[in-house]
GROMACS .gro file of C-alpha atoms in nm:
model
  353
    1MET     CA    1  -0.048  -0.051  -0.052
    2LYS     CA    2   0.165   0.356  -0.095
    3ALA     CA    3   0.208   0.578   0.230
    4ARG     CA    4   0.000   0.766   0.133
    5ILE     CA    5  -0.343   0.584   0.176
    6LYS     CA    6  -0.464   0.662   0.479
    7LEU     CA    7  -0.725   0.298   0.521
    8LEU     CA    8  -0.960   0.366   0.812
    9ILE     CA    9  -1.136   0.114   1.005
   10ILE     CA   10  -1.427   0.290   1.214
   11LEU     CA   11  -1.580   0.073   1.488
   12THR     CA   12  -1.722   0.303   1.707
   13VAL     CA   13  -1.839   0.600   1.437
   14LEU     CA   14  -2.147   0.523   1.265
   15ALA     CA   15  -2.443   0.698   1.472
   16VAL     CA   16  -2.717   0.528   1.244
   17ILE     CA   17  -2.566   0.095   1.394
   18ALA     CA   18  -2.419   0.286   1.742
   19GLY     CA   19  -2.650   0.193   2.046
   20CYS     CA   20  -2.875  -0.160   1.863
   21ALA     CA   21  -3.050  -0.319   2.111
   22LYS     CA   22  -3.178  -0.587   1.891
   23PRO     CA   23  -3.021  -0.886   1.833
   24LYS     CA   24  -2.911  -0.796   1.404
   25PRO     CA   25  -2.971  -1.056   1.079
   26GLU     CA   26  -2.821  -1.224   0.923
   27ALA     CA   27  -2.665  -1.101   0.550
   28ILE     CA   28  -2.880  -1.281   0.287
   29GLY     CA   29  -2.760  -1.243  -0.101
   30SER     CA   30  -2.510  -1.332  -0.300
   31PHE     CA   31  -2.126  -1.226  -0.192
   32ASN     CA   32  -2.053  -1.083  -0.490
   33ALA     CA   33  -2.325  -0.855  -0.508
   34VAL     CA   34  -2.179  -0.448  -0.365
   35PHE     CA   35  -2.477  -0.261  -0.319
   36ALA     CA   36  -2.359   0.068  -0.369
   37PHE     CA   37  -2.521   0.430  -0.364
   38VAL     CA   38  -2.422   0.799  -0.491
   39ASP     CA   39  -2.500   1.119  -0.487
   40PRO     CA   40  -2.722   1.241  -0.849
   41GLN     CA   41  -2.491   1.547  -0.797
   42GLU     CA   42  -2.167   1.311  -0.858
   43ALA     CA   43  -2.230   1.024  -0.982
   44ASP     CA   44  -2.146   1.102  -1.341
   45LEU     CA   45  -1.754   1.117  -1.164
   46LEU     CA   46  -1.807   0.797  -0.969
   47LYS     CA   47  -1.984   0.532  -1.119
   48GLU     CA   48  -1.734   0.490  -1.360
   49PRO     CA   49  -1.436   0.464  -1.189
   50LEU     CA   50  -1.647   0.254  -0.873
   51GLU     CA   51  -1.770   0.019  -1.162
   52LEU     CA   52  -1.337   0.006  -1.302
   53ALA     CA   53  -1.255  -0.028  -0.954
   54ILE     CA   54  -1.465  -0.308  -0.824
   55GLU     CA   55  -1.651  -0.528  -1.135
   56HIS     CA   56  -1.336  -0.664  -1.290
   57PRO     CA   57  -1.493  -0.884  -1.572
   58ILE     CA   58  -1.365  -1.238  -1.579
   59LYS     CA   59  -1.308  -1.476  -1.923
   60THR     CA   60  -1.666  -1.719  -1.946
   61PRO     CA   61  -1.873  -1.836  -2.241
   62ARG     CA   62  -2.057  -1.611  -2.107
   63PRO     CA   63  -1.998  -1.204  -1.967
   64GLU     CA   64  -1.919  -1.219  -1.605
   65LYS     CA   65  -1.784  -0.973  -1.351
   66LEU     CA   66  -1.628  -1.156  -0.997
   67PHE     CA   67  -1.913  -0.782  -0.822
   68ARG     CA   68  -2.165  -0.677  -0.997
   69ILE     CA   69  -2.250  -0.315  -0.843
   70ILE     CA   70  -2.633  -0.281  -0.738
   71TRP     CA   71  -2.719   0.054  -0.831
   72GLY     CA   72  -3.022   0.240  -0.592
   73ASP     CA   73  -3.098   0.525  -0.400
   74THR     CA   74  -3.246   0.621  -0.150
   75ASN     CA   75  -3.598   0.407  -0.160
   76THR     CA   76  -3.398   0.093  -0.195
   77PHE     CA   77  -3.156   0.151   0.116
   78ASP     CA   78  -3.339   0.004   0.325
   79ASP     CA   79  -3.358  -0.349   0.151
   80ALA     CA   80  -2.962  -0.283   0.107
   81THR     CA   81  -2.915  -0.254   0.483
   82ARG     CA   82  -3.019  -0.697   0.427
   83HIS     CA   83  -2.719  -0.719   0.222
   84HIS     CA   84  -2.359  -0.803   0.271
   85ILE     CA   85  -2.181  -0.593   0.077
   86VAL     CA   86  -2.258  -0.206   0.119
   87LEU     CA   87  -2.116   0.094  -0.084
   88ILE     CA   88  -2.154   0.450  -0.023
   89ALA     CA   89  -1.929   0.679  -0.212
   90ALA     CA   90  -1.970   1.073  -0.143
   91SER     CA   91  -1.748   1.347  -0.103
   92ILE     CA   92  -1.829   1.592   0.209
   93LYS     CA   93  -1.910   1.888   0.055
   94SER     CA   94  -2.160   1.729  -0.144
   95PRO     CA   95  -2.462   1.874  -0.133
   96GLY     CA   96  -2.684   1.477  -0.196
   97TRP     CA   97  -2.875   1.300   0.047
   98TRP     CA   98  -2.537   1.057   0.101
   99GLY     CA   99  -2.314   1.351   0.128
  100ALA     CA  100  -2.530   1.413   0.425
  101PHE     CA  101  -2.512   1.096   0.544
  102VAL     CA  102  -2.116   1.057   0.528
  103ARG     CA  103  -2.119   1.400   0.780
  104ARG     CA  104  -2.352   1.319   1.013
  105ASN     CA  105  -2.220   0.923   1.060
  106LEU     CA  106  -1.833   1.050   1.076
  107ASP     CA  107  -1.709   1.127   1.435
  108LYS     CA  108  -1.562   1.425   1.446
  109LYS     CA  109  -1.163   1.288   1.449
  110ALA     CA  110  -1.251   1.126   1.131
  111TYR     CA  111  -1.427   1.430   0.938
  112GLU     CA  112  -1.143   1.645   1.037
  113GLY     CA  113  -0.895   1.390   0.815
  114VAL     CA  114  -1.081   1.411   0.543
  115LYS     CA  115  -1.072   1.729   0.560
  116LYS     CA  116  -0.686   1.741   0.602
  117GLY     CA  117  -0.686   1.542   0.270
  118GLN     CA  118  -0.607   1.280   0.604
  119PHE     CA  119  -0.817   0.945   0.533
  120ASN     CA  120  -1.034   0.816   0.261
  121VAL     CA  121  -1.211   0.484   0.333
  122PHE     CA  122  -1.396   0.439   0.609
  123ARG     CA  123  -1.494   0.015   0.740
  124LYS     CA  124  -1.815  -0.107   0.907
  125LYS     CA  125  -1.842  -0.544   1.050
  126ASP     CA  126  -2.189  -0.611   1.116
  127PRO     CA  127  -2.276  -0.246   1.121
  128TRP     CA  128  -2.744  -0.399   1.001
  129ALA     CA  129  -2.647  -0.747   0.954
  130ARG     CA  130  -2.418  -1.026   1.101
  131ASN     CA  131  -2.182  -1.146   0.775
  132GLN     CA  132  -2.181  -0.760   0.663
  133ILE     CA  133  -1.975  -0.540   0.518
  134LEU     CA  134  -2.011  -0.146   0.500
  135ILE     CA  135  -1.760   0.046   0.324
  136ILE     CA  136  -1.753   0.438   0.288
  137LEU     CA  137  -1.510   0.582   0.028
  138THR     CA  138  -1.459   0.950   0.095
  139ALA     CA  139  -1.292   1.328   0.032
  140ARG     CA  140  -1.234   1.746   0.039
  141ASN     CA  141  -1.506   1.721  -0.344
  142ALA     CA  142  -1.589   1.515  -0.594
  143ASP     CA  143  -1.325   1.556  -0.780
  144GLU     CA  144  -1.101   1.394  -0.547
  145LEU     CA  145  -1.258   1.126  -0.448
  146ARG     CA  146  -1.299   0.947  -0.777
  147ALA     CA  147  -0.859   1.074  -0.807
  148PHE     CA  148  -0.883   0.878  -0.490
  149ILE     CA  149  -1.055   0.589  -0.616
  150LEU     CA  150  -0.886   0.557  -1.013
  151THR     CA  151  -0.564   0.598  -0.790
  152ASN     CA  152  -0.692   0.352  -0.523
  153MET     CA  153  -0.868   0.079  -0.792
  154ASP     CA  154  -0.635  -0.151  -0.628
  155LEU     CA  155  -0.681  -0.121  -0.255
  156ILE     CA  156  -1.100  -0.057  -0.282
  157PHE     CA  157  -1.113  -0.434  -0.484
  158GLU     CA  158  -0.865  -0.603  -0.242
  159MET     CA  159  -1.017  -0.505   0.020
  160ILE     CA  160  -1.334  -0.609  -0.106
  161ASN     CA  161  -1.256  -0.921  -0.237
  162ASN     CA  162  -1.093  -0.984   0.083
  163TYR     CA  163  -1.414  -0.955   0.331
  164CYS     CA  164  -1.623  -1.220   0.041
  165ASN     CA  165  -1.318  -1.510  -0.002
  166GLU     CA  166  -1.365  -1.505   0.374
  167GLN     CA  167  -1.735  -1.523   0.387
  168VAL     CA  168  -1.735  -1.800   0.090
  169SER     CA  169  -1.404  -2.006   0.260
  170GLN     CA  170  -1.622  -2.060   0.535
  171TRP     CA  171  -1.933  -2.236   0.361
  172LEU     CA  172  -1.680  -2.350   0.179
  173PHE     CA  173  -1.474  -2.580   0.412
  174GLY     CA  174  -1.784  -2.585   0.679
  175LYS     CA  175  -1.934  -2.822   0.719
  176TYR     CA  176  -2.324  -2.889   0.588
  177GLN     CA  177  -2.520  -3.168   0.630
  178GLY     CA  178  -2.300  -3.420   0.863
  179LYS     CA  179  -2.029  -3.343   0.632
  180GLY     CA  180  -1.690  -3.119   0.661
  181GLU     CA  181  -1.316  -3.053   0.536
  182ARG     CA  182  -1.134  -3.362   0.428
  183LYS     CA  183  -0.864  -3.380   0.671
  184ASP     CA  184  -0.819  -3.749   0.653
  185LEU     CA  185  -0.720  -3.646   0.219
  186GLU     CA  186  -0.569  -3.328   0.319
  187ARG     CA  187  -0.282  -3.539   0.563
  188LYS     CA  188  -0.234  -3.812   0.239
  189ILE     CA  189  -0.199  -3.568   0.031
  190ALA     CA  190   0.075  -3.350   0.208
  191GLU     CA  191   0.285  -3.738   0.301
  192GLU     CA  192   0.239  -3.847  -0.017
  193TYR     CA  193   0.305  -3.515  -0.216
  194GLY     CA  194   0.468  -3.284  -0.005
  195PHE     CA  195   0.310  -2.969  -0.041
  196GLY     CA  196  -0.050  -2.898   0.144
  197ILE     CA  197  -0.410  -2.801  -0.014
  198ARG     CA  198  -0.700  -2.785   0.134
  199VAL     CA  199  -1.015  -3.045  -0.021
  200PRO     CA  200  -1.370  -2.900   0.102
  201ARG     CA  201  -1.660  -3.227   0.111
  202MET     CA  202  -1.751  -3.210  -0.234
  203PHE     CA  203  -1.402  -3.194  -0.385
  204GLU     CA  204  -1.295  -3.585  -0.415
  205TRP     CA  205  -0.944  -3.651  -0.527
  206GLU     CA  206  -0.996  -3.786  -0.857
  207LYS     CA  207  -0.638  -3.843  -1.086
  208GLY     CA  208  -0.349  -3.849  -1.053
  209THR     CA  209  -0.074  -4.006  -0.835
  210PRO     CA  210   0.336  -3.871  -0.577
  211LYS     CA  211   0.510  -3.989  -0.935
  212GLU     CA  212   0.324  -3.854  -1.212
  213ARG     CA  213   0.377  -3.529  -0.985
  214PHE     CA  214  -0.024  -3.438  -1.053
  215LEU     CA  215  -0.269  -3.450  -0.811
  216TRP     CA  216  -0.655  -3.343  -0.989
  217LEU     CA  217  -0.930  -3.295  -0.774
  218ARG     CA  218  -1.289  -3.310  -0.820
  219ALA     CA  219  -1.662  -3.196  -0.754
  220LEU     CA  220  -1.984  -3.228  -0.977
  221ASP     CA  221  -2.303  -3.024  -0.968
  222PRO     CA  222  -2.236  -2.825  -1.080
  223GLU     CA  223  -1.865  -2.956  -1.257
  224ARG     CA  224  -1.523  -2.763  -1.145
  225TRP     CA  225  -1.185  -2.890  -1.100
  226VAL     CA  226  -0.836  -2.840  -0.925
  227PHE     CA  227  -0.530  -2.959  -1.032
  228VAL     CA  228  -0.145  -2.918  -0.897
  229TYR     CA  229   0.086  -3.035  -1.121
  230TRP     CA  230   0.510  -2.943  -1.054
  231GLU     CA  231   0.805  -3.019  -1.238
  232PRO     CA  232   1.171  -3.019  -1.152
  233LEU     CA  233   1.320  -2.584  -1.110
  234ASP     CA  234   1.661  -2.567  -1.145
  235SER     CA  235   1.831  -2.110  -1.053
  236THR     CA  236   1.837  -2.117  -1.474
  237GLN     CA  237   1.458  -2.136  -1.481
  238TYR     CA  238   1.370  -1.928  -1.161
  239LYS     CA  239   1.091  -1.622  -1.221
  240LYS     CA  240   1.143  -1.738  -1.637
  241ILE     CA  241   0.857  -1.832  -1.678
  242SER     CA  242   0.698  -1.829  -1.997
  243LEU     CA  243   0.289  -1.815  -2.174
  244SER     CA  244   0.387  -2.047  -2.431
  245TRP     CA  245   0.513  -2.344  -2.131
  246LEU     CA  246   0.240  -2.260  -1.946
  247VAL     CA  247  -0.035  -2.388  -2.261
  248ARG     CA  248   0.135  -2.560  -2.370
  249THR     CA  249   0.271  -2.774  -2.077
  250ARG     CA  250  -0.137  -2.770  -1.934
  251ASP     CA  251  -0.271  -2.822  -2.233
  252SER     CA  252  -0.036  -3.145  -2.245
  253LEU     CA  253  -0.186  -3.272  -1.906
  254CYS     CA  254  -0.620  -3.185  -2.048
  255LEU     CA  255  -0.431  -3.467  -2.329
  256ILE     CA  256  -0.397  -3.756  -2.031
  257TYR     CA  257  -0.585  -3.714  -1.770
  258TYR     CA  258  -0.898  -3.463  -1.908
  259GLU     CA  259  -1.054  -3.554  -2.250
  260GLY     CA  260  -0.829  -3.331  -2.486
  261ASP     CA  261  -0.907  -2.944  -2.281
  262SER     CA  262  -0.691  -2.704  -2.438
  263LEU     CA  263  -0.671  -2.345  -2.361
  264MET     CA  264  -0.839  -2.058  -2.590
  265LYS     CA  265  -0.459  -1.887  -2.613
  266GLU     CA  266  -0.589  -1.549  -2.772
  267GLU     CA  267  -0.827  -1.503  -2.447
  268LEU     CA  268  -0.481  -1.653  -2.198
  269THR     CA  269  -0.422  -1.309  -1.938
  270TYR     CA  270  -0.210  -1.265  -1.694
  271ARG     CA  271  -0.006  -1.076  -1.476
  272ARG     CA  272   0.331  -1.141  -1.176
  273ILE     CA  273   0.266  -1.239  -0.841
  274TYR     CA  274   0.363  -1.341  -0.544
  275PHE     CA  275   0.237  -1.618  -0.350
  276ARG     CA  276   0.383  -1.707  -0.022
  277ASN     CA  277   0.668  -1.542  -0.068
  278LEU     CA  278   0.709  -1.749  -0.449
  279PRO     CA  279   0.758  -1.557  -0.758
  280GLY     CA  280   0.532  -1.643  -1.085
  281ILE     CA  281   0.229  -1.515  -1.224
  282LYS     CA  282  -0.182  -1.568  -1.200
  283TYR     CA  283  -0.345  -1.626  -1.521
  284ARG     CA  284  -0.695  -1.605  -1.675
  285ALA     CA  285  -0.806  -1.765  -1.974
  286ARG     CA  286  -1.079  -1.976  -2.119
  287TRP     CA  287  -1.079  -2.421  -2.200
  288LYS     CA  288  -1.262  -2.548  -2.450
  289ASN     CA  289  -1.310  -2.888  -2.620
  290VAL     CA  290  -1.326  -2.937  -2.999
  291LYS     CA  291  -1.465  -3.296  -2.990
  292LYS     CA  292  -1.675  -3.174  -2.771
  293VAL     CA  293  -1.830  -2.829  -2.832
  294ILE     CA  294  -1.771  -2.761  -2.471
  295GLY     CA  295  -1.556  -2.471  -2.284
  296GLY     CA  296  -1.567  -2.228  -1.995
  297PRO     CA  297  -1.320  -2.007  -1.728
  298VAL     CA  298  -1.003  -2.091  -1.585
  299VAL     CA  299  -0.738  -1.934  -1.335
  300GLY     CA  300  -0.449  -2.006  -1.252
  301TYR     CA  301  -0.127  -1.955  -1.075
  302VAL     CA  302   0.253  -2.089  -1.166
  303LEU     CA  303   0.522  -2.052  -0.985
  304ASP     CA  304   0.850  -2.078  -0.872
  305ASP     CA  305   0.948  -2.338  -0.557
  306ILE     CA  306   1.339  -2.211  -0.594
  307GLU     CA  307   1.391  -2.440  -0.200
  308HIS     CA  308   1.211  -2.704  -0.303
  309LYS     CA  309   1.341  -2.669  -0.625
  310ARG     CA  310   0.990  -2.778  -0.798
  311ARG     CA  311   0.797  -2.535  -1.075
  312TYR     CA  312   0.450  -2.518  -0.953
  313ILE     CA  313   0.099  -2.536  -1.232
  314LEU     CA  314  -0.200  -2.484  -1.009
  315ASP     CA  315  -0.495  -2.397  -1.220
  316GLY     CA  316  -0.893  -2.464  -1.179
  317ALA     CA  317  -1.152  -2.477  -1.362
  318VAL     CA  318  -1.531  -2.467  -1.436
  319PHE     CA  319  -1.825  -2.634  -1.630
  320ALA     CA  320  -2.144  -2.528  -1.581
  321PRO     CA  321  -2.356  -2.489  -1.864
  322GLY     CA  322  -2.691  -2.221  -1.846
  323VAL     CA  323  -2.534  -2.081  -1.408
  324ARG     CA  324  -2.335  -1.817  -1.327
  325LYS     CA  325  -1.975  -1.916  -1.324
  326GLU     CA  326  -1.825  -1.712  -1.064
  327PRO     CA  327  -1.911  -1.875  -0.791
  328TYR     CA  328  -1.760  -2.178  -0.861
  329LEU     CA  329  -1.488  -2.071  -1.004
  330ARG     CA  330  -1.432  -1.892  -0.750
  331HIS     CA  331  -1.448  -2.167  -0.484
  332CYS     CA  332  -1.149  -2.343  -0.689
  333GLU     CA  333  -0.898  -2.039  -0.618
  334LEU     CA  334  -1.061  -2.020  -0.246
  335ILE     CA  335  -0.872  -2.398  -0.283
  336MET     CA  336  -0.568  -2.285  -0.509
  337LEU     CA  337  -0.474  -1.976  -0.277
  338SER     CA  338  -0.538  -2.294   0.042
  339PHE     CA  339  -0.209  -2.451  -0.136
  340ASN     CA  340   0.075  -2.432   0.069
  341PRO     CA  341   0.470  -2.594  -0.090
  342ASP     CA  342   0.575  -2.659   0.249
  343ALA     CA  343   0.433  -3.013   0.358
  344ARG     CA  344   0.589  -2.949   0.719
  345ALA     CA  345   0.366  -2.616   0.802
  346PHE     CA  346   0.079  -2.680   0.612
  347LEU     CA  347  -0.032  -3.026   0.858
  348ASP     CA  348   0.090  -2.865   1.189
  349SER     CA  349  -0.205  -2.620   1.099
  350LEU     CA  350  -0.420  -2.901   1.011
  351ASN     CA  351  -0.314  -3.039   1.339
  352MET     CA  352  -0.460  -2.735   1.524
  353ARG     CA  353  -0.782  -2.678   1.292
   0.00000   0.00000   0.00000
């Protein structure tokens, strides 16, 4: 985070929320829906930057987004307060209802910090319902607020995305109808493969052996899968990841283990990342099967583990015709985010869970 960015976590400054005596209901609805509110006087300046910061289109046969902004007004606000993610963006000079909301609900210290250009982001957990987050974006005027959003899009997105991942993870790895996380399977994988990865209740170890350096986890209804593959890494390859190698390697694995699916190279995008201090890339694309005329979205990682001399591919994909793909692709990504190249550390954490 840039040094000039100030993030203030609100604990008690929202006066409309403080002092509620009755128990709060559980938040409802989708975790990828963001109920957003801006004043009409500032909408032309703020809506587009917020959509760029939050929505993030993903590679699917039908266009989808990681998050959907549902724009509201004072007539829909009461309903929005029942949902998981609420966002209000208004400058402290805005003459509209949301500008008044911000001025009314920031305490003196927070308000003075905004006036001085010190604070722009305020966050409150469970303001009207349990498992809910309220985010307020503000600034001295609408131009400054627009500039803040455009220069801090990653900060805004990660705040929302991290919250969503936390909530979905609780469901994904939690117990449902007597079934829970596959800890026995996780232990077996860590002991045999030398790395750790969490396995939700609905996933099975479908294919792969340690000798093949390949592990395939799969769930049905709808179908989604995660595979982990590794090959030896030497110092001359470190941090030198070729996209052509990725496509060639992934396609060859799918030819062996999954009916010849292949990546659509023209759809492949990537960015460089660090994952548990391992350098690598995160990629998104679409897969296709020419013979079956089917396809779906892909998200994955290539990671260089110089300590254990391994280069990993973590790859998640979905086949879910007729339904939204994003929720199931997120399941795959959360499984991959649980990956730990240190099997001993993974087993230690497993024993504590």
